[in-house]
Tab-separated table of C-alpha atoms in Angstrom:
chain	number	residue	atom	x	y	z
A	261	MET	CA	-0.393	17.098	-17.062
A	262	THR	CA	1.593	15.435	-14.001
A	263	GLY	CA	2.245	11.837	-14.679
A	264	LEU	CA	4.606	9.053	-12.593
A	265	VAL	CA	7.436	7.272	-13.982
A	266	LEU	CA	8.259	4.100	-12.292
A	267	GLU	CA	11.643	2.536	-12.827
A	268	GLY	CA	11.956	-1.901	-12.317
A	269	GLY	CA	15.052	-3.358	-10.900
A	270	ALA	CA	12.947	-6.071	-9.314
A	271	MET	CA	13.392	-6.866	-5.363
A	272	ARG	CA	14.419	-2.981	-5.731
A	273	GLY	CA	10.721	-2.256	-6.728
A	274	LEU	CA	10.128	-2.809	-2.329
A	275	PHE	CA	11.626	0.903	-2.574
A	276	THR	CA	9.357	2.606	-5.172
A	277	ALA	CA	6.406	0.282	-3.202
A	278	GLY	CA	7.165	2.473	0.342
A	279	VAL	CA	7.020	5.823	-1.728
A	280	LEU	CA	3.589	4.557	-3.085
A	281	ASP	CA	1.998	3.575	0.042
A	282	VAL	CA	2.897	6.970	1.317
A	283	LEU	CA	1.688	9.006	-1.702
A	284	MET	CA	-2.016	6.851	-1.183
A	285	GLU	CA	-1.887	7.507	2.501
A	286	ASN	CA	-1.889	11.221	1.878
A	287	GLY	CA	-4.420	11.374	-0.945
A	288	ILE	CA	-1.587	12.201	-4.003
A	289	VAL	CA	-3.173	11.477	-7.579
A	290	LEU	CA	-1.353	11.851	-10.883
A	291	ASP	CA	-2.659	12.104	-13.822
A	292	GLY	CA	-1.486	8.470	-15.251
A	293	THR	CA	1.182	5.938	-14.398
A	294	ILE	CA	3.843	4.315	-16.879
A	295	GLY	CA	5.862	1.316	-14.934
A	296	VAL	CA	8.694	-0.905	-16.324
A	297	SER	CA	9.617	-3.956	-15.285
A	298	ALA	CA	8.777	-4.033	-11.559
A	299	GLY	CA	7.390	-0.408	-11.781
A	300	ALA	CA	4.672	-2.001	-13.569
A	301	VAL	CA	4.051	-5.550	-11.365
A	302	PHE	CA	3.989	-3.480	-8.102
A	303	GLY	CA	3.170	-0.018	-9.471
A	304	CYS	CA	-0.533	-1.468	-10.455
A	305	ASN	CA	-1.148	-1.477	-6.271
A	306	TYR	CA	-1.328	2.678	-6.794
A	307	GLN	CA	-4.050	1.591	-9.226
A	308	THR	CA	-5.849	0.067	-6.771
A	309	GLY	CA	-4.855	1.943	-3.855
A	310	GLN	CA	-4.248	-1.488	-1.869
A	311	ILE	CA	-2.012	0.249	0.807
A	312	GLY	CA	0.582	-2.361	1.681
A	313	ARG	CA	-0.255	-4.853	-0.570
A	314	THR	CA	3.494	-4.640	-2.616
A	315	LEU	CA	5.289	-5.311	0.918
A	316	ARG	CA	2.579	-8.050	2.727
A	317	TYR	CA	2.712	-10.174	-0.205
A	318	ASN	CA	6.429	-10.269	-0.721
A	319	LEU	CA	7.294	-11.141	2.622
A	320	ARG	CA	5.094	-13.859	2.361
A	321	PHE	CA	5.901	-15.450	-0.430
A	322	CYS	CA	9.903	-14.503	-0.560
A	323	ARG	CA	10.818	-17.610	0.131
A	324	GLU	CA	8.152	-19.641	-1.949
A	325	TRP	CA	10.070	-21.444	-4.862
A	326	ARG	CA	6.827	-21.060	-7.086
A	327	TYR	CA	7.564	-17.382	-6.472
A	328	CYS	CA	10.993	-17.132	-7.325
A	329	SER	CA	14.004	-19.557	-7.584
A	330	LEU	CA	16.520	-21.390	-9.461
A	331	ARG	CA	13.465	-24.805	-9.121
A	332	SER	CA	11.120	-22.358	-10.608
A	333	LEU	CA	13.315	-21.512	-13.758
A	334	LEU	CA	14.232	-25.068	-14.211
A	335	LEU	CA	10.695	-26.765	-14.270
A	336	THR	CA	8.582	-23.663	-15.730
A	337	GLY	CA	11.403	-21.676	-17.711
A	338	ASN	CA	10.737	-18.943	-15.558
A	339	LEU	CA	12.483	-17.642	-12.394
A	340	TYR	CA	9.763	-15.926	-11.182
A	341	GLY	CA	7.184	-18.808	-11.641
A	342	ALA	CA	4.441	-17.313	-14.261
A	343	LYS	CA	1.482	-19.380	-13.014
A	344	PHE	CA	2.153	-18.164	-9.324
A	345	CYS	CA	2.690	-15.000	-9.450
A	346	TYR	CA	0.141	-14.009	-12.085
A	347	TRP	CA	-2.848	-15.848	-11.303
A	348	ASP	CA	-2.057	-18.127	-8.022
A	349	LEU	CA	-0.882	-14.891	-5.999
A	350	PRO	CA	-3.112	-12.117	-7.424
A	351	MET	CA	-6.558	-14.362	-8.192
A	352	GLU	CA	-6.666	-16.387	-4.309
A	353	LEU	CA	-3.476	-15.310	-2.241
A	354	ASP	CA	-3.538	-12.109	-1.532
A	355	LYS	CA	-6.159	-10.551	-4.148
A	356	MET	CA	-5.843	-7.971	-6.650
A	357	ASP	CA	-8.728	-5.489	-6.671
A	358	TYR	CA	-9.001	-5.693	-10.583
A	359	PRO	CA	-12.518	-3.861	-10.639
A	360	ALA	CA	-10.552	-1.167	-8.511
A	361	TYR	CA	-7.995	-0.653	-11.419
A	362	ALA	CA	-10.432	-1.008	-14.039
A	363	ALA	CA	-12.664	1.947	-12.076
A	364	ASN	CA	-9.896	4.017	-11.390
A	365	PRO	CA	-9.990	7.000	-14.504
A	366	HIS	CA	-6.089	7.996	-14.736
A	367	PRO	CA	-4.147	5.754	-17.516
A	368	PHE	CA	-1.951	3.282	-16.724
A	369	TYR	CA	0.851	2.438	-19.511
A	370	VAL	CA	3.898	-0.461	-18.811
A	371	VAL	CA	6.863	-0.781	-21.343
A	372	CYS	CA	7.575	-4.108	-23.121
A	373	THR	CA	10.977	-5.106	-25.237
A	374	ASP	CA	9.525	-6.324	-28.863
A	375	MET	CA	12.595	-8.643	-28.979
A	376	GLU	CA	12.888	-9.184	-33.089
A	377	THR	CA	13.039	-5.471	-33.505
A	378	GLY	CA	15.182	-4.413	-30.439
A	379	GLU	CA	12.366	-1.613	-29.805
A	380	ALA	CA	10.192	-0.515	-26.731
A	381	VAL	CA	6.718	-0.940	-26.669
A	382	TYR	CA	4.271	1.080	-24.682
A	383	LYS	CA	0.988	-0.544	-23.853
A	384	HIS	CA	-2.369	1.415	-22.422
A	385	CYS	CA	-3.685	-0.901	-20.601
A	386	PRO	CA	-7.346	-0.057	-19.064
A	387	GLU	CA	-7.599	-3.347	-16.981
A	388	ALA	CA	-4.828	-5.729	-15.764
A	389	ASP	CA	-6.654	-9.217	-15.879
A	390	GLY	CA	-7.597	-10.853	-19.315
A	391	GLU	CA	-6.233	-9.727	-22.530
A	392	TYR	CA	-3.683	-7.243	-20.219
A	393	ARG	CA	-2.605	-9.730	-18.112
A	394	ASP	CA	0.596	-10.911	-20.225
A	395	TRP	CA	1.818	-7.164	-20.656
A	396	PHE	CA	2.591	-6.763	-16.994
A	397	ARG	CA	4.133	-10.063	-16.832
A	398	ALA	CA	5.844	-9.549	-20.115
A	399	SER	CA	7.404	-6.182	-18.582
A	400	ALA	CA	8.485	-7.914	-15.830
A	401	SER	CA	10.229	-10.819	-17.812
A	402	MET	CA	13.537	-10.731	-17.406
A	403	PRO	CA	15.841	-11.821	-20.058
A	404	LEU	CA	17.885	-15.397	-20.049
A	405	VAL	CA	15.744	-16.470	-16.977
A	406	SER	CA	12.340	-16.167	-18.473
A	407	ARG	CA	10.004	-17.588	-21.157
A	408	MET	CA	9.402	-14.447	-23.934
A	409	VAL	CA	5.464	-13.713	-24.099
A	410	GLU	CA	4.017	-13.553	-27.327
A	411	ILE	CA	1.296	-10.814	-27.552
A	412	GLU	CA	-0.309	-9.996	-30.773
A	413	GLY	CA	2.157	-11.481	-32.879
A	414	ARG	CA	4.927	-10.296	-30.949
A	415	LYS	CA	7.555	-12.034	-29.272
A	416	LEU	CA	8.127	-9.544	-25.953
A	417	LEU	CA	10.129	-9.660	-22.559
A	418	ASP	CA	11.171	-7.159	-20.212
A	419	GLY	CA	10.971	-3.092	-21.153
A	420	GLY	CA	13.697	-2.256	-19.416
A	421	ILE	CA	15.952	-3.606	-21.857
A	422	VAL	CA	15.680	-0.204	-23.667
A	423	ASP	CA	13.872	2.105	-21.217
A	424	SER	CA	14.414	1.699	-18.125
A	425	VAL	CA	12.691	4.401	-17.290
A	426	PRO	CA	10.267	5.801	-19.688
A	427	ILE	CA	10.100	9.780	-18.579
A	428	ARG	CA	10.635	10.475	-22.638
A	429	TYR	CA	7.990	8.904	-23.595
A	430	PHE	CA	5.564	9.920	-20.710
A	431	GLU	CA	6.318	13.525	-22.192
A	432	SER	CA	5.743	12.707	-25.589
A	433	ILE	CA	2.380	11.709	-25.079
A	434	GLY	CA	1.311	14.942	-22.888
A	435	TYR	CA	2.835	14.761	-19.830
A	436	ASP	CA	4.470	17.217	-19.573
A	437	ARG	CA	6.114	17.053	-15.541
A	438	ASN	CA	6.798	13.758	-13.562
A	439	VAL	CA	7.071	12.747	-10.841
A	440	VAL	CA	10.200	9.971	-11.263
A	441	ILE	CA	10.730	7.457	-8.765
A	442	LEU	CA	14.319	5.776	-9.223
A	443	THR	CA	15.737	3.090	-7.806
A	444	GLN	CA	19.443	3.758	-7.515
A	445	PRO	CA	20.833	5.871	-5.541
A	446	GLU	CA	21.959	9.641	-6.976
A	447	GLY	CA	25.275	9.285	-8.454
A	448	PHE	CA	24.700	5.215	-10.017
A	449	VAL	CA	26.462	4.490	-13.289
A	450	LYS	CA	25.259	1.380	-15.028
A	451	THR	CA	28.218	-0.331	-16.751
A	452	ALA	CA	28.367	-3.019	-19.222
A	453	SER	CA	27.025	-6.389	-18.414
A	454	HIS	CA	29.537	-8.980	-17.555
A	455	GLY	CA	27.751	-11.395	-19.468
A	456	LEU	CA	27.215	-9.813	-22.771
A	457	PRO	CA	29.059	-12.791	-24.770
A	458	LEU	CA	26.773	-15.495	-23.243
A	459	MET	CA	23.725	-13.254	-24.079
A	460	LYS	CA	24.834	-12.629	-27.650
A	461	ALA	CA	25.338	-16.505	-27.493
A	462	LEU	CA	21.429	-17.245	-26.300
A	463	LEU	CA	20.025	-14.166	-27.925
A	464	ARG	CA	21.783	-14.820	-31.946
A	465	ARG	CA	18.083	-15.385	-33.197
A	466	TYR	CA	17.374	-12.347	-32.215
A	467	PRO	CA	20.298	-9.646	-33.156
A	468	LYS	CA	17.866	-6.318	-32.536
A	469	ALA	CA	17.617	-7.211	-29.058
A	470	ALA	CA	21.018	-8.172	-28.500
A	471	GLN	CA	22.647	-4.808	-30.011
A	472	ALA	CA	20.137	-3.288	-27.266
A	473	MET	CA	21.508	-5.361	-24.513
A	474	ALA	CA	24.820	-4.499	-25.070
A	475	ARG	CA	23.868	-0.772	-25.271
A	476	ARG	CA	21.463	-0.453	-22.357
A	477	HIS	CA	24.099	0.792	-19.620
A	478	GLU	CA	25.008	3.720	-22.343
A	479	VAL	CA	20.917	4.491	-22.793
A	480	TYR	CA	19.991	4.058	-19.116
A	481	ASN	CA	23.417	6.692	-17.829
A	482	GLU	CA	22.281	8.910	-20.249
A	483	THR	CA	18.543	9.105	-19.574
A	484	ILE	CA	19.943	9.596	-16.516
A	485	ALA	CA	21.696	12.768	-17.029
A	486	TYR	CA	18.427	13.364	-19.169
A	487	ILE	CA	16.280	12.900	-15.848
A	488	ALA	CA	18.756	15.545	-13.787
A	489	GLN	CA	18.136	18.289	-16.479
A	490	ARG	CA	14.525	17.678	-16.514
A	491	GLU	CA	14.640	18.081	-12.501
A	492	ASN	CA	16.636	21.406	-12.898
A	493	ALA	CA	14.030	22.716	-15.430
A	494	GLY	CA	11.442	22.119	-12.750
A	495	ALA	CA	9.486	19.702	-15.018
A	496	ALA	CA	10.226	16.753	-12.870
A	497	PHE	CA	11.208	16.020	-9.450
A	498	VAL	CA	13.352	12.580	-8.325
A	499	ILE	CA	12.620	10.652	-5.340
A	500	ARG	CA	15.155	7.855	-5.202
A	501	PRO	CA	17.808	5.666	-2.339
A	502	PRO	CA	19.982	7.733	-0.248
A	503	LYS	CA	21.960	5.148	-0.999
A	504	ASP	CA	22.303	1.495	-2.727
A	505	LEU	CA	19.756	-0.408	-0.875
A	506	GLY	CA	22.605	-3.352	-0.329
A	507	MET	CA	20.130	-5.764	-2.019
A	508	SER	CA	20.090	-8.257	-5.438
A	509	ARG	CA	17.318	-8.275	-8.026
A	510	THR	CA	16.126	-11.595	-6.985
A	511	GLU	CA	16.821	-11.197	-2.935
A	512	HIS	CA	15.170	-13.530	-0.747
A	513	ASP	CA	15.648	-12.146	2.563
A	514	PRO	CA	12.214	-10.517	4.211
A	515	VAL	CA	14.291	-8.313	6.612
A	516	ARG	CA	16.639	-6.197	3.571
A	517	LEU	CA	13.101	-6.634	1.720
A	518	ALA	CA	11.567	-4.880	4.334
A	519	SER	CA	14.465	-2.028	5.032
A	520	ALA	CA	14.085	-1.384	1.398
A	521	TYR	CA	10.543	-0.658	1.647
A	522	ASN	CA	10.625	1.469	4.502
A	523	THR	CA	13.871	3.315	2.884
A	524	GLY	CA	11.112	4.182	0.206
A	525	ARG	CA	8.483	5.440	2.965
A	526	GLU	CA	11.029	7.121	4.868
A	527	GLU	CA	12.259	9.037	1.446
A	528	ALA	CA	8.769	9.676	0.416
A	529	GLU	CA	7.390	11.600	4.054
A	530	ARG	CA	11.116	13.576	3.806
A	531	ARG	CA	10.546	15.112	0.219
A	532	LEU	CA	6.192	15.248	0.940
A	533	GLU	CA	6.503	19.040	1.658
A	534	GLU	CA	8.567	19.501	-1.175
A	535	LEU	CA	6.016	17.163	-3.270
A	536	LYS	CA	2.991	18.997	-2.935
A	537	ALA	CA	4.475	22.188	-3.833
A	538	PHE	CA	5.195	20.955	-6.902
A	539	LEU	CA	2.403	19.513	-7.622
A	540	ALA	CA	0.686	22.562	-6.726
A	541	GLU	CA	3.009	24.938	-9.528
A	542	GLN	CA	1.030	22.483	-11.844
A	543	LYS	CA	-1.985	24.290	-10.629
């Protein structure tokens, strides 16, 4: 089976959105998808077939305080407002096609981090609303600027803490060939966060999660090296930005957001025939 693996990166996920729109426009459907953080909450539009939706609502609401702001953090405990992002927006302001998501026969997985065990939690979400809505929210809830999401007795946050690019998990459940969309350019090396001492202090009740965050850069870099090996072996097809996207994780500038999206489109269009050849090899 051929899977689609979507890295997170908050607003860098607009690059991924551009790639996914080109895939949808060309009728490219894979056997299953797994997304982390922004890869989950933006990638679900690939599952519904809603071309252009990710860009549309981000441009419309990027400067709306209820969407993402320090004001939202102070008033709600979430930098990205939970009610606005996961209820108001998809149900009223720019409706997500929940029936289309549920009718899609291809599995969609999200990745979260269990803050008590410091381990990744991989969840198959056959629907995107109801009880599954919180799994998407947990996957994209960045540490320190989000309230933990409690589901099934677990305290969950952003899956990128422990598994930013879950290609190994997808391989373990049968997706032996994968299209991987990254949001950092080739040669990017993640370094330890300057805020680790603060994180450890604030997460003192969750020492295993704090340890995972301290190792995050090492795990990420090792995963990127593994993806390169799989790419060289013909088992992975990687699409990534040609250069740094030049934007912050919480970018509010619509021009930069649109630029990241357009860069994703351009890369997908440039690599389209290569991608088709890769997928044809499976058949």
